[in-house]
mmCIF file of C-alpha atoms in Angstrom:
data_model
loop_
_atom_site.group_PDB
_atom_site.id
_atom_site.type_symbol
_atom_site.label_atom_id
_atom_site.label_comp_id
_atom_site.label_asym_id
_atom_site.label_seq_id
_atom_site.Cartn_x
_atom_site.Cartn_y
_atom_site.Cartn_z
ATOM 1 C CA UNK A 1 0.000 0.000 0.000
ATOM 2 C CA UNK A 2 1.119 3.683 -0.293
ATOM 3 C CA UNK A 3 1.179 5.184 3.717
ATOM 4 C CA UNK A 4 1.670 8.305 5.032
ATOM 5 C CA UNK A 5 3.777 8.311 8.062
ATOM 6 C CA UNK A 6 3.583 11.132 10.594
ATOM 7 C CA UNK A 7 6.721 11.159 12.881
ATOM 8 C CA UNK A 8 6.593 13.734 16.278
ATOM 9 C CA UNK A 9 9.680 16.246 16.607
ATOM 10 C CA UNK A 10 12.332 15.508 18.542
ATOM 11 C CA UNK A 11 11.531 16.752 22.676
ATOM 12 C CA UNK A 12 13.719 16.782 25.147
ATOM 13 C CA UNK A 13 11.006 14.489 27.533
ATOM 14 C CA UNK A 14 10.881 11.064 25.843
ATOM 15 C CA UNK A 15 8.513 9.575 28.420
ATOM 16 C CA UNK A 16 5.669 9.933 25.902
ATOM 17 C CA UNK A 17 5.714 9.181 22.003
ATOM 18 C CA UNK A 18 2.519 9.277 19.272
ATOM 19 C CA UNK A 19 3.214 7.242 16.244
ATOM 20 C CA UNK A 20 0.427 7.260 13.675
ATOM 21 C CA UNK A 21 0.384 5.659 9.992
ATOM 22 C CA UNK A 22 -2.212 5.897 7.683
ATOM 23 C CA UNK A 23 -2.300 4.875 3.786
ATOM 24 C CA UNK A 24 -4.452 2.836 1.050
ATOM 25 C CA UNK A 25 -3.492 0.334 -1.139
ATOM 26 C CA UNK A 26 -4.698 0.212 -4.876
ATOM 27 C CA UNK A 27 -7.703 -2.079 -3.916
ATOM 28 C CA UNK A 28 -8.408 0.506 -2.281
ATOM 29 C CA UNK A 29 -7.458 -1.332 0.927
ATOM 30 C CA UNK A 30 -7.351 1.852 3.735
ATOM 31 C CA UNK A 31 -4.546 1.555 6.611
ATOM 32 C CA UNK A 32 -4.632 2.684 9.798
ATOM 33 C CA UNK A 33 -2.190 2.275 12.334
ATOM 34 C CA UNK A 34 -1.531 4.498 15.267
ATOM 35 C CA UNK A 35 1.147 3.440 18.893
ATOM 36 C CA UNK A 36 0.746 5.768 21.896
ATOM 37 C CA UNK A 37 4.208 5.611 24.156
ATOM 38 C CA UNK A 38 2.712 7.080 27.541
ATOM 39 C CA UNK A 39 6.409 5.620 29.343
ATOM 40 C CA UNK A 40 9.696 5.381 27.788
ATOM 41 C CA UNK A 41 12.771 5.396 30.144
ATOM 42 C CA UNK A 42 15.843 3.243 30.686
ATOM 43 C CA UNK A 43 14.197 0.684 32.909
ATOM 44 C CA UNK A 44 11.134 0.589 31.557
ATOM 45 C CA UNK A 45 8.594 1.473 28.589
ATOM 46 C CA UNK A 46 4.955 0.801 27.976
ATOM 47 C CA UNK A 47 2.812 1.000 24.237
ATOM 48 C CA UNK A 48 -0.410 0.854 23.347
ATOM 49 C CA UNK A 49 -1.340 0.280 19.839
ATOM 50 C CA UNK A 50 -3.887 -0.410 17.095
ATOM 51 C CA UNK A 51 -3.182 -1.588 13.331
ATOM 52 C CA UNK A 52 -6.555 -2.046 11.317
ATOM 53 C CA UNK A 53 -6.974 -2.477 7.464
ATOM 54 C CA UNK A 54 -9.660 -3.322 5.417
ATOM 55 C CA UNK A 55 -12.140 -2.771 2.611
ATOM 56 C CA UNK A 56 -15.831 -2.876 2.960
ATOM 57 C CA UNK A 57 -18.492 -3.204 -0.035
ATOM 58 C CA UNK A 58 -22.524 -4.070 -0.657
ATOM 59 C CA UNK A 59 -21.169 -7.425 -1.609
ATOM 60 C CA UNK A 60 -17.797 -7.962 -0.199
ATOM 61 C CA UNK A 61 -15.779 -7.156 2.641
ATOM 62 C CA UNK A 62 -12.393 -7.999 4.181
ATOM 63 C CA UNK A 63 -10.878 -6.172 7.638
ATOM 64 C CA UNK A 64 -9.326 -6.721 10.608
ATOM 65 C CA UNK A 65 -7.848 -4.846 13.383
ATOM 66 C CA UNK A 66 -5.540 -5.422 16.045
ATOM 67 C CA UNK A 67 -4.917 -3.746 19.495
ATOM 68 C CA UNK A 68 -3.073 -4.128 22.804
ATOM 69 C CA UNK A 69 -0.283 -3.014 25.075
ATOM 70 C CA UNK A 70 3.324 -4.427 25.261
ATOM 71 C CA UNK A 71 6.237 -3.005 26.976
ATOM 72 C CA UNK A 72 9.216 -3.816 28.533
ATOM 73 C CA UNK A 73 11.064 -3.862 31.972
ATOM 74 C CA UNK A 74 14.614 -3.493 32.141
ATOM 75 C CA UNK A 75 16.636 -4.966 35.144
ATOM 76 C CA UNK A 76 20.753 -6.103 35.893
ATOM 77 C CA UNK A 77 19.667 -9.582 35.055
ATOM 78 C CA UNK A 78 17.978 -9.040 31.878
ATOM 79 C CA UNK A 79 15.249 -7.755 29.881
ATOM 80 C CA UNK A 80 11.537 -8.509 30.234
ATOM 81 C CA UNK A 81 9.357 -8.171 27.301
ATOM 82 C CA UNK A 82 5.135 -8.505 27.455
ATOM 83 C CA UNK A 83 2.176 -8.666 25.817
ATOM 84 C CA UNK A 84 -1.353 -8.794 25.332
ATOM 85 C CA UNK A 85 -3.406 -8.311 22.191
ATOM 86 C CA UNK A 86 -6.889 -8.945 20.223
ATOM 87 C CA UNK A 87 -6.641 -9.364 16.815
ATOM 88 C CA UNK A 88 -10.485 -9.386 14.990
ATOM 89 C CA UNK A 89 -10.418 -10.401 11.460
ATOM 90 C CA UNK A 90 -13.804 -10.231 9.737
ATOM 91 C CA UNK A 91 -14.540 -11.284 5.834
ATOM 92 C CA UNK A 92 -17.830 -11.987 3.735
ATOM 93 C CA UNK A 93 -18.981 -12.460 0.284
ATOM 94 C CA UNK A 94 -22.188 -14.188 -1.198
ATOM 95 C CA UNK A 95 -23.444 -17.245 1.153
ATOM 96 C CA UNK A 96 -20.297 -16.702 3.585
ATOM 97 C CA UNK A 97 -20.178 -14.421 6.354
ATOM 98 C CA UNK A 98 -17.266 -14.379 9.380
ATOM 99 C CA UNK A 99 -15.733 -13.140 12.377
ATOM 100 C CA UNK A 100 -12.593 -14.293 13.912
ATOM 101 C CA UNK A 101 -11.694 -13.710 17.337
ATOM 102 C CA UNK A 102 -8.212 -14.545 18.885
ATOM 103 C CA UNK A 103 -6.696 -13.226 22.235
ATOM 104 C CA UNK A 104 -2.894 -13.448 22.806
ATOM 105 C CA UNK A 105 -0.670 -13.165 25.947
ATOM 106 C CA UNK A 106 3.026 -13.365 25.778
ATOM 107 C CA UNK A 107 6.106 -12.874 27.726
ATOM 108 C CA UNK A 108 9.816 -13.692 26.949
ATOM 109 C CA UNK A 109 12.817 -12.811 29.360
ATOM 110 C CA UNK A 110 16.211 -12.341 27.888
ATOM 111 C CA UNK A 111 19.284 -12.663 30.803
ATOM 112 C CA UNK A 112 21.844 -9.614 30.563
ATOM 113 C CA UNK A 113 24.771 -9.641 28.403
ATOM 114 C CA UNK A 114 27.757 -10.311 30.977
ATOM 115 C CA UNK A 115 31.928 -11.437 31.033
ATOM 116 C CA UNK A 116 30.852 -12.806 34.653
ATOM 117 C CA UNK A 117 27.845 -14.984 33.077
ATOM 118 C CA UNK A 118 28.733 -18.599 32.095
ATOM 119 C CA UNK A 119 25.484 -18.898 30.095
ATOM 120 C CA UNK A 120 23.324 -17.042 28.713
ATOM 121 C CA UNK A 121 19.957 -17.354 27.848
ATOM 122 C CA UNK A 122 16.269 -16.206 26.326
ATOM 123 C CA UNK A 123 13.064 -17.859 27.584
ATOM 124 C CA UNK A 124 9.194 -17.073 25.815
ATOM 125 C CA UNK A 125 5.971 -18.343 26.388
ATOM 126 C CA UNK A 126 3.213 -17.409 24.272
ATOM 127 C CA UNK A 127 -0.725 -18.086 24.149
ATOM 128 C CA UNK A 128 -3.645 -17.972 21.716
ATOM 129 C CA UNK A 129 -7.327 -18.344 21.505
ATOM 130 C CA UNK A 130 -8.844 -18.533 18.147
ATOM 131 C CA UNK A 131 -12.559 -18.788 17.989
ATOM 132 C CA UNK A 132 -13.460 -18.930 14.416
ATOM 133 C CA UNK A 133 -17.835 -18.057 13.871
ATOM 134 C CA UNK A 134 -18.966 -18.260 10.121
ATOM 135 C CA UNK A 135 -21.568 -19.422 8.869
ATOM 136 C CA UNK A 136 -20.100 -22.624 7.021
ATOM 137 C CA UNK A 137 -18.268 -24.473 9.641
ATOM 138 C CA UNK A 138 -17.300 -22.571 13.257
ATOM 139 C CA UNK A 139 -14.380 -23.626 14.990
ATOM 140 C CA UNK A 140 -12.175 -22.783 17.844
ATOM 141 C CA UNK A 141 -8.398 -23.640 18.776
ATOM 142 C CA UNK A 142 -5.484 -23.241 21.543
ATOM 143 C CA UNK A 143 -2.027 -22.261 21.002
ATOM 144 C CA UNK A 144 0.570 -22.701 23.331
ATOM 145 C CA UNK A 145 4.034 -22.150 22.500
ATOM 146 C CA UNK A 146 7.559 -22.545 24.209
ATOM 147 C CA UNK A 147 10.560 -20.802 22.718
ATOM 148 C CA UNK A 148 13.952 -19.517 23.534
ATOM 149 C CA UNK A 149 17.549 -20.123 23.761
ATOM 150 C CA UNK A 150 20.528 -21.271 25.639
ATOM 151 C CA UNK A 151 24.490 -21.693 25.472
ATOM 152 C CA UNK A 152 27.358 -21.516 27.376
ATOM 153 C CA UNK A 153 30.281 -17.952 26.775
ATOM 154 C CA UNK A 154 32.279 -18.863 25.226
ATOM 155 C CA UNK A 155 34.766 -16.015 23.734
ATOM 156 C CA UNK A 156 33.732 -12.981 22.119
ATOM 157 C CA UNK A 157 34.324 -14.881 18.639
ATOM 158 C CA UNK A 158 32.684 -17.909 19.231
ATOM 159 C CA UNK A 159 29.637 -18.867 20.615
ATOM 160 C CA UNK A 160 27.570 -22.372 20.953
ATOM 161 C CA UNK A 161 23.532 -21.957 21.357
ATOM 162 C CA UNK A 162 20.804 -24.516 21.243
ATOM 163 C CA UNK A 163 17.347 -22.732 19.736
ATOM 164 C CA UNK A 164 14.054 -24.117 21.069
ATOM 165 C CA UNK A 165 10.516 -23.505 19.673
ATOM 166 C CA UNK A 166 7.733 -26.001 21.128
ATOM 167 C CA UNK A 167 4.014 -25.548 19.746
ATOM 168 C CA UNK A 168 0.792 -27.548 20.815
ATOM 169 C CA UNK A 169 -2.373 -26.797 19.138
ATOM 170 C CA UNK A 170 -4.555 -29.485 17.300
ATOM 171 C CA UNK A 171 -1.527 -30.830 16.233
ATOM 172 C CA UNK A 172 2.350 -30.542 17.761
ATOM 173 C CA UNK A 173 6.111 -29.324 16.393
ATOM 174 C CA UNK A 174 8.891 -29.526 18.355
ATOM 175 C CA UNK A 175 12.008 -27.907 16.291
ATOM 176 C CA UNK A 176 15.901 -27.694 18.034
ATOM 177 C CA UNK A 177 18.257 -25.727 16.355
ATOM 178 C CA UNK A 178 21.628 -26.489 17.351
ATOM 179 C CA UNK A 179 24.540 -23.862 15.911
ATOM 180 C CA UNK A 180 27.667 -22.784 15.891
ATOM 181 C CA UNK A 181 28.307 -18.662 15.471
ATOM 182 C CA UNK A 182 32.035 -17.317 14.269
ATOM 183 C CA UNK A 183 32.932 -14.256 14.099
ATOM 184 C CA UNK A 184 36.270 -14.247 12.285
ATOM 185 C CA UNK A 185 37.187 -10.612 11.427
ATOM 186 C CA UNK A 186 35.939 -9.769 8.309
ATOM 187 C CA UNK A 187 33.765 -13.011 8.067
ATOM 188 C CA UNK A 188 30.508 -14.163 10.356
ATOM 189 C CA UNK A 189 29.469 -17.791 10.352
ATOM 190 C CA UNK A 190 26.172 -19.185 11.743
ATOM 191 C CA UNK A 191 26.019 -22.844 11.077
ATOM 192 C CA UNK A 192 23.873 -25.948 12.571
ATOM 193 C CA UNK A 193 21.124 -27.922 12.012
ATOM 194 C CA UNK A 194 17.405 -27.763 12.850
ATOM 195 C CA UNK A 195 15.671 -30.850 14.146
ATOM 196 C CA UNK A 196 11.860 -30.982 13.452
ATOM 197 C CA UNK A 197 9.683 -33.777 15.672
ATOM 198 C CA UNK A 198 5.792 -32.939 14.925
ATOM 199 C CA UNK A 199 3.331 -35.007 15.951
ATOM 200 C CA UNK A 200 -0.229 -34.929 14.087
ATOM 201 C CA UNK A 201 -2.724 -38.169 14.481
ATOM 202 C CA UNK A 202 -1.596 -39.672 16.710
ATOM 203 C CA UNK A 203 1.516 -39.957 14.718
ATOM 204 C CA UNK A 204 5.372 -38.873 15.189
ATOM 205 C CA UNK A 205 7.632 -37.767 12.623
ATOM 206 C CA UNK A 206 11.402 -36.563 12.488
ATOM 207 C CA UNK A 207 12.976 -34.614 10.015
ATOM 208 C CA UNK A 208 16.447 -33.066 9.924
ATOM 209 C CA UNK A 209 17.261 -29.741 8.104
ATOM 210 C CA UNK A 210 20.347 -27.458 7.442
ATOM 211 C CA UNK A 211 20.835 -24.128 8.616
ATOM 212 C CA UNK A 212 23.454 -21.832 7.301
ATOM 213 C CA UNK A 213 24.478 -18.803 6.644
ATOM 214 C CA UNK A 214 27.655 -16.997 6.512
ATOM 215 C CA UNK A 215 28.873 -13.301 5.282
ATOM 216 C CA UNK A 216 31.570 -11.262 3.932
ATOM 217 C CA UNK A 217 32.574 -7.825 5.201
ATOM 218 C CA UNK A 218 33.469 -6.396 1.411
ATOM 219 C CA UNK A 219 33.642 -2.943 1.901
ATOM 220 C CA UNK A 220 34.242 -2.483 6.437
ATOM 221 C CA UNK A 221 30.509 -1.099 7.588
ATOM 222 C CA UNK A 222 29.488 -0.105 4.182
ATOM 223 C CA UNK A 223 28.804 -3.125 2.306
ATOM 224 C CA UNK A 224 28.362 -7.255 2.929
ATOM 225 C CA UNK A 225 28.009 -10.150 1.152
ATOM 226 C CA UNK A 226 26.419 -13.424 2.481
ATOM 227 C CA UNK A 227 24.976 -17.016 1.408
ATOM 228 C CA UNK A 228 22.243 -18.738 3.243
ATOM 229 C CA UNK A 229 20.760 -22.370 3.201
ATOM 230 C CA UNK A 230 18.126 -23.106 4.826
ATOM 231 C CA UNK A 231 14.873 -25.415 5.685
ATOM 232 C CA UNK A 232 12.187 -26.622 8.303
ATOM 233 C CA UNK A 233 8.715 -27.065 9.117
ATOM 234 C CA UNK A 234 6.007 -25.035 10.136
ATOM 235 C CA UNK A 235 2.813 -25.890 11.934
ATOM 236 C CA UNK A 236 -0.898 -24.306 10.214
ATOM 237 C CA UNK A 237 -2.919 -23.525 13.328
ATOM 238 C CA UNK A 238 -5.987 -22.299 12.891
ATOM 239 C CA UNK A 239 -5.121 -18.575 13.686
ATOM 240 C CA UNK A 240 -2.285 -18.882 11.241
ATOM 241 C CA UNK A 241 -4.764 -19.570 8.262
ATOM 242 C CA UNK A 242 -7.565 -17.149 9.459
ATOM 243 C CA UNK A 243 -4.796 -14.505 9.212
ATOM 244 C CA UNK A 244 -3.086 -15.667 5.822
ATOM 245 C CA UNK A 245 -6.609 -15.548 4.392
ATOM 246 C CA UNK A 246 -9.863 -14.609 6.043
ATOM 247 C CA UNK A 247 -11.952 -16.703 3.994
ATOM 248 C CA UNK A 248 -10.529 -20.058 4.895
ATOM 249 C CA UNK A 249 -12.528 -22.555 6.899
ATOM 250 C CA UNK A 250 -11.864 -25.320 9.302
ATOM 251 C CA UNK A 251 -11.995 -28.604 7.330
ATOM 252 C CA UNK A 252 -10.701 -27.298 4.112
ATOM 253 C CA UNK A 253 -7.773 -29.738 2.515
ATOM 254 C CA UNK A 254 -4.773 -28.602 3.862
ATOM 255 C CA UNK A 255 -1.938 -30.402 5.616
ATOM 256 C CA UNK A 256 -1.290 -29.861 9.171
ATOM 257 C CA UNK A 257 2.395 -29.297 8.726
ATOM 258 C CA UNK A 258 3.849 -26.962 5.806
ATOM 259 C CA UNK A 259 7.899 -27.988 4.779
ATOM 260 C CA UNK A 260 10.335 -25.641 3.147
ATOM 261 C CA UNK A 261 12.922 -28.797 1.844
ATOM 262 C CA UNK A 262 15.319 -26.149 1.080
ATOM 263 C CA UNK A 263 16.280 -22.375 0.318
ATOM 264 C CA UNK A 264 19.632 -21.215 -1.126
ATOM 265 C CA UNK A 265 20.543 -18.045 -2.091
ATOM 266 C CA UNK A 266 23.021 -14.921 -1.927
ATOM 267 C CA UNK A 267 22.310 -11.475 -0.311
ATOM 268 C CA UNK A 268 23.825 -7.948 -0.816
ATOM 269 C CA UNK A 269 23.469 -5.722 2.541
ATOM 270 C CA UNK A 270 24.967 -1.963 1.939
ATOM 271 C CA UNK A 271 24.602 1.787 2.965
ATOM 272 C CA UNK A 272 24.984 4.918 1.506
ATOM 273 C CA UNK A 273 25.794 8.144 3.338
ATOM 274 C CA UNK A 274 24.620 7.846 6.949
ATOM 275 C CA UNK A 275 20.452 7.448 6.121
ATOM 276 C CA UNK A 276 20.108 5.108 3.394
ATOM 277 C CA UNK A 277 20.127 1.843 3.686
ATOM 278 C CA UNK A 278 19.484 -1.301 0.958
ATOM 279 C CA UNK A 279 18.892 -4.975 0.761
ATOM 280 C CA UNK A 280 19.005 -7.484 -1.988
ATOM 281 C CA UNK A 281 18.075 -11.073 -1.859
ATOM 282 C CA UNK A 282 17.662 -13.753 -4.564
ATOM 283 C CA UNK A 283 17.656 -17.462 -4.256
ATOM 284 C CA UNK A 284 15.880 -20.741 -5.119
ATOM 285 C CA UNK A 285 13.501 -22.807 -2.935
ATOM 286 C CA UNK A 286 11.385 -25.562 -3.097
ATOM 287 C CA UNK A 287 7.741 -25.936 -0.748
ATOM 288 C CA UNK A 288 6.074 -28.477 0.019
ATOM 289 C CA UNK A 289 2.152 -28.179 1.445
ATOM 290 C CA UNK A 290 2.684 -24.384 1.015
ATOM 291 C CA UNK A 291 -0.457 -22.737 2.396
ATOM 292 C CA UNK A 292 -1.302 -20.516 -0.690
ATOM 293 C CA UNK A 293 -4.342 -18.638 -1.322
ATOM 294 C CA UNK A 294 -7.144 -19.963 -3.631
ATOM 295 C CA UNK A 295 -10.819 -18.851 -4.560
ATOM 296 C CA UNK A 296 -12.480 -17.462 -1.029
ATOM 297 C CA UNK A 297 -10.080 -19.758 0.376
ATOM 298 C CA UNK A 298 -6.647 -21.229 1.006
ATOM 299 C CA UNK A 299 -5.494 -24.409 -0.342
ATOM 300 C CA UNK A 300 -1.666 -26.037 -0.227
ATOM 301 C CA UNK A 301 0.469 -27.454 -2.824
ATOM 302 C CA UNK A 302 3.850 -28.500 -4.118
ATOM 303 C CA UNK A 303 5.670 -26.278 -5.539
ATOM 304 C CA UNK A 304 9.626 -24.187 -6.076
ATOM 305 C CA UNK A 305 10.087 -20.760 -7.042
ATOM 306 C CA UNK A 306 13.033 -18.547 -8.213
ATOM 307 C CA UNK A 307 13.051 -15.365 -6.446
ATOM 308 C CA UNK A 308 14.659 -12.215 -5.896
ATOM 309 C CA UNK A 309 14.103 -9.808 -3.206
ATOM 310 C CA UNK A 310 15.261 -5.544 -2.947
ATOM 311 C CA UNK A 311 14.447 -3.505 -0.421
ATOM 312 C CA UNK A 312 15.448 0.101 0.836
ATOM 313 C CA UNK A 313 14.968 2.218 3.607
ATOM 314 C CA UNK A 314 15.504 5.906 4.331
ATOM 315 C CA UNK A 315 16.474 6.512 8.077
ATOM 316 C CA UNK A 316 16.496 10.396 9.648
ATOM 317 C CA UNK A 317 15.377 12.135 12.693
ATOM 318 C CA UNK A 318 12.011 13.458 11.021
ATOM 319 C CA UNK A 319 11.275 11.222 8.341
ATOM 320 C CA UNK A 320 11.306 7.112 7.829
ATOM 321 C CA UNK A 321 10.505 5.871 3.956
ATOM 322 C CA UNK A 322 11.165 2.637 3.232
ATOM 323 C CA UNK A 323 10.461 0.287 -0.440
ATOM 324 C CA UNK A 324 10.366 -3.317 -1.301
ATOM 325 C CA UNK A 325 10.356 -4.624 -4.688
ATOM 326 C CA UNK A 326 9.670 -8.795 -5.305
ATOM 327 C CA UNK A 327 9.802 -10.729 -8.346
ATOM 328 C CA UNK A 328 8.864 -14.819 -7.953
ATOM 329 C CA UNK A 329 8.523 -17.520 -10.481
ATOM 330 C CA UNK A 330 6.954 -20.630 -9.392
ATOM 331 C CA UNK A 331 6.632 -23.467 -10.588
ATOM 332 C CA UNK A 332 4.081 -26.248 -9.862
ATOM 333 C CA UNK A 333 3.735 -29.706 -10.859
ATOM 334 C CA UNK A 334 1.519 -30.165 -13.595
ATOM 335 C CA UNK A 335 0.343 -33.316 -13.078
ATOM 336 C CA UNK A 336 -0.808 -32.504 -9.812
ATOM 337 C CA UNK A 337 -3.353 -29.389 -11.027
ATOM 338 C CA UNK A 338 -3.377 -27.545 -7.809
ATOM 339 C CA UNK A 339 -6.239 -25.800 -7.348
ATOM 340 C CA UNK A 340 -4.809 -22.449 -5.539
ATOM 341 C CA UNK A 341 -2.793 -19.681 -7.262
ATOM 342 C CA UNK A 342 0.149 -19.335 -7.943
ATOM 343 C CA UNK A 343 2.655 -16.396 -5.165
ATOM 344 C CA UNK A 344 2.217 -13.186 -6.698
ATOM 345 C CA UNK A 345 5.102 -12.703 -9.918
ATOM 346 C CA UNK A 346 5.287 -9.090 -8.755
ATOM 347 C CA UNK A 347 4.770 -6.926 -5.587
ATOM 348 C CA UNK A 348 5.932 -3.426 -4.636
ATOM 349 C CA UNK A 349 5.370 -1.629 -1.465
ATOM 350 C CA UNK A 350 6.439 2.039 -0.529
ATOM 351 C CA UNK A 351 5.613 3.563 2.656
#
């Protein structure tokens, strides 16, 4: 969408902030997102916010908002971060009519970065409610989901950490994410291996993915090269589809689990002068149950895609801008004759 963002002048009191952003996309789709900062210190910072979008016709409509308060709490032995939210996400056309309800609560504790400290550590917990009412098949569903990190210090140039991410909803993923971090002067390694256990039916499955990626200081602060690999699993919980596309229903035909077999690429990261700042991405991958969307709905297929990603962003003290530009060519099996489209060949977004 095209937004209009409306930064505050600098004050000398930063206990209280306004952020407001407000746009419409080509549809038209109208944006409206606004964060209220009542506290901001050095121990300590509070936010309340709303993001809504939407479009709303005699026949057809598609919208959802989503508000709450997070903050954070500083202390010697590390950070705390919370939240709580409502997300509504409300859709219609023809015979189908919908609301969807979810309530989140999170919190995730971070220990403080110290010589003294043998390990160190992050720990999250997060919960959702999705109640889904339509008026084709209603449906409700809890999230609960354990994730962090741990590792012993090792030097300032190498470090050992074992990432964690349990989720239970209708159906289970346990992923561990063992890896090894360099930092070797002009070069940064991050290498290791992610082990996926889900269990759906009643049934257990293991599956073992790479995780790489690694980076070249070309020109010191200004410019960096990198290569990635990459893979895993991902679970589709209710409130994950109900998001990706307001129109899906419970009992539609698509897989529990979605797989990314693998994703290989390069990436450019520079700067120019002191404000502007660019990205650019390309790389193959291949999907497998991809959610994707299809005809008031969301189906999942096979499928890999050639991509290439550029983004920009223009940093200052009054004024934030930022672009992304994505080109993707997939490519499905034919004999299969999936009946969802295809990822968008070509997006742009400036705001």
């Amino acid at each position: 969408p095209y937004n209009v963002s409306i930064t505050p002048s600098r004050r000398e009191d930063p206990s209280t902030r306004f952020y407001l952003r407000a746009g419409a996309g080509v549809s038209p789709r109208p944006v409206l997102d606004a964060v209220y900062t009542p506290l901001s210190s050095q121990r300590a910072s509070l936010s309340l916010y709303n993001y809504g979008s939407g479009v709303y016709t005699r026949s057809f409509y598609d919208f959802s908002d989503r508000l709450g308060v997070g903050g954070k709490l500083l202390s010697k032995a590390g950070n705390l971060d919370y939240n709580l939210a409502y997300h509504g996400i409300f859709a219609g056309s023809g015979s189908y009519a919908g609301g969807t309800h979810s309530a989140s609560a999170s919190m995730a504790f971070t220990s403080a970065a110290s010589p003294l400290s043998f390990f160190k550590y992050d720990v999250g917990i997060d919960y959702n409610y999705c109640l889904d009412v339509n008026s084709v098949n209603p449906a409700a569903e809890h999230r609960f989901n354990l994730f962090g990190s741990i590792g012993p210090n090792i030097s300032e140039k190498y470090a050992f950490l074992i990432d964690y991410d349990f989720t239970m909803a209708s159906s289970s993923l346990a992923v561990l994410k063992p890896h090894l971090l360099f930092d070797l002067g002009i070069f940064d390694v991050d290498a290791g291996l992610k082990v996926n256990y889900a269990f759906v039916s009643s049934k257990g499955t293991l599956s073992i993915s790479p995780s790489l990626n690694a980076s070249v200081d070309v020109l010191k602060g200004a410019l960096k090269a990198g290569l990635f690999l990459q893979g895993g699993r991902s679970l589709n919980t209710l409130y994950s589809l109900k998001s990706f596309n307001p129109f899906y229903v419970s009992g539609s035909d698509i897989a529990p689990l979605s797989a990314e077999r693998y994703n290989a690429g390069l990436s450019l990261d520079g700067r120019l002068f002191q404000s502007l700042q660019y990205s650019l991405k390309g790389g193959y991958a291949y999907r497998s149950g991809a959610v994707l969307d299809s005809y008031l709905s969301a189906g999942s297929a096979d499928y890999r895609v050639a991509y290439a990603d550029f983004s920009a962003a223009y940093l200052s003290e009054r004024l934030n801008a930022n672009a992304l530009i994505s080109f993707k060519k997939s490519y499905f099996d034919p004999s299969a004759s999936p009946l969802v489209y295809a990822p968008a060949a070509l997006r742009a977004d400036i705001g």
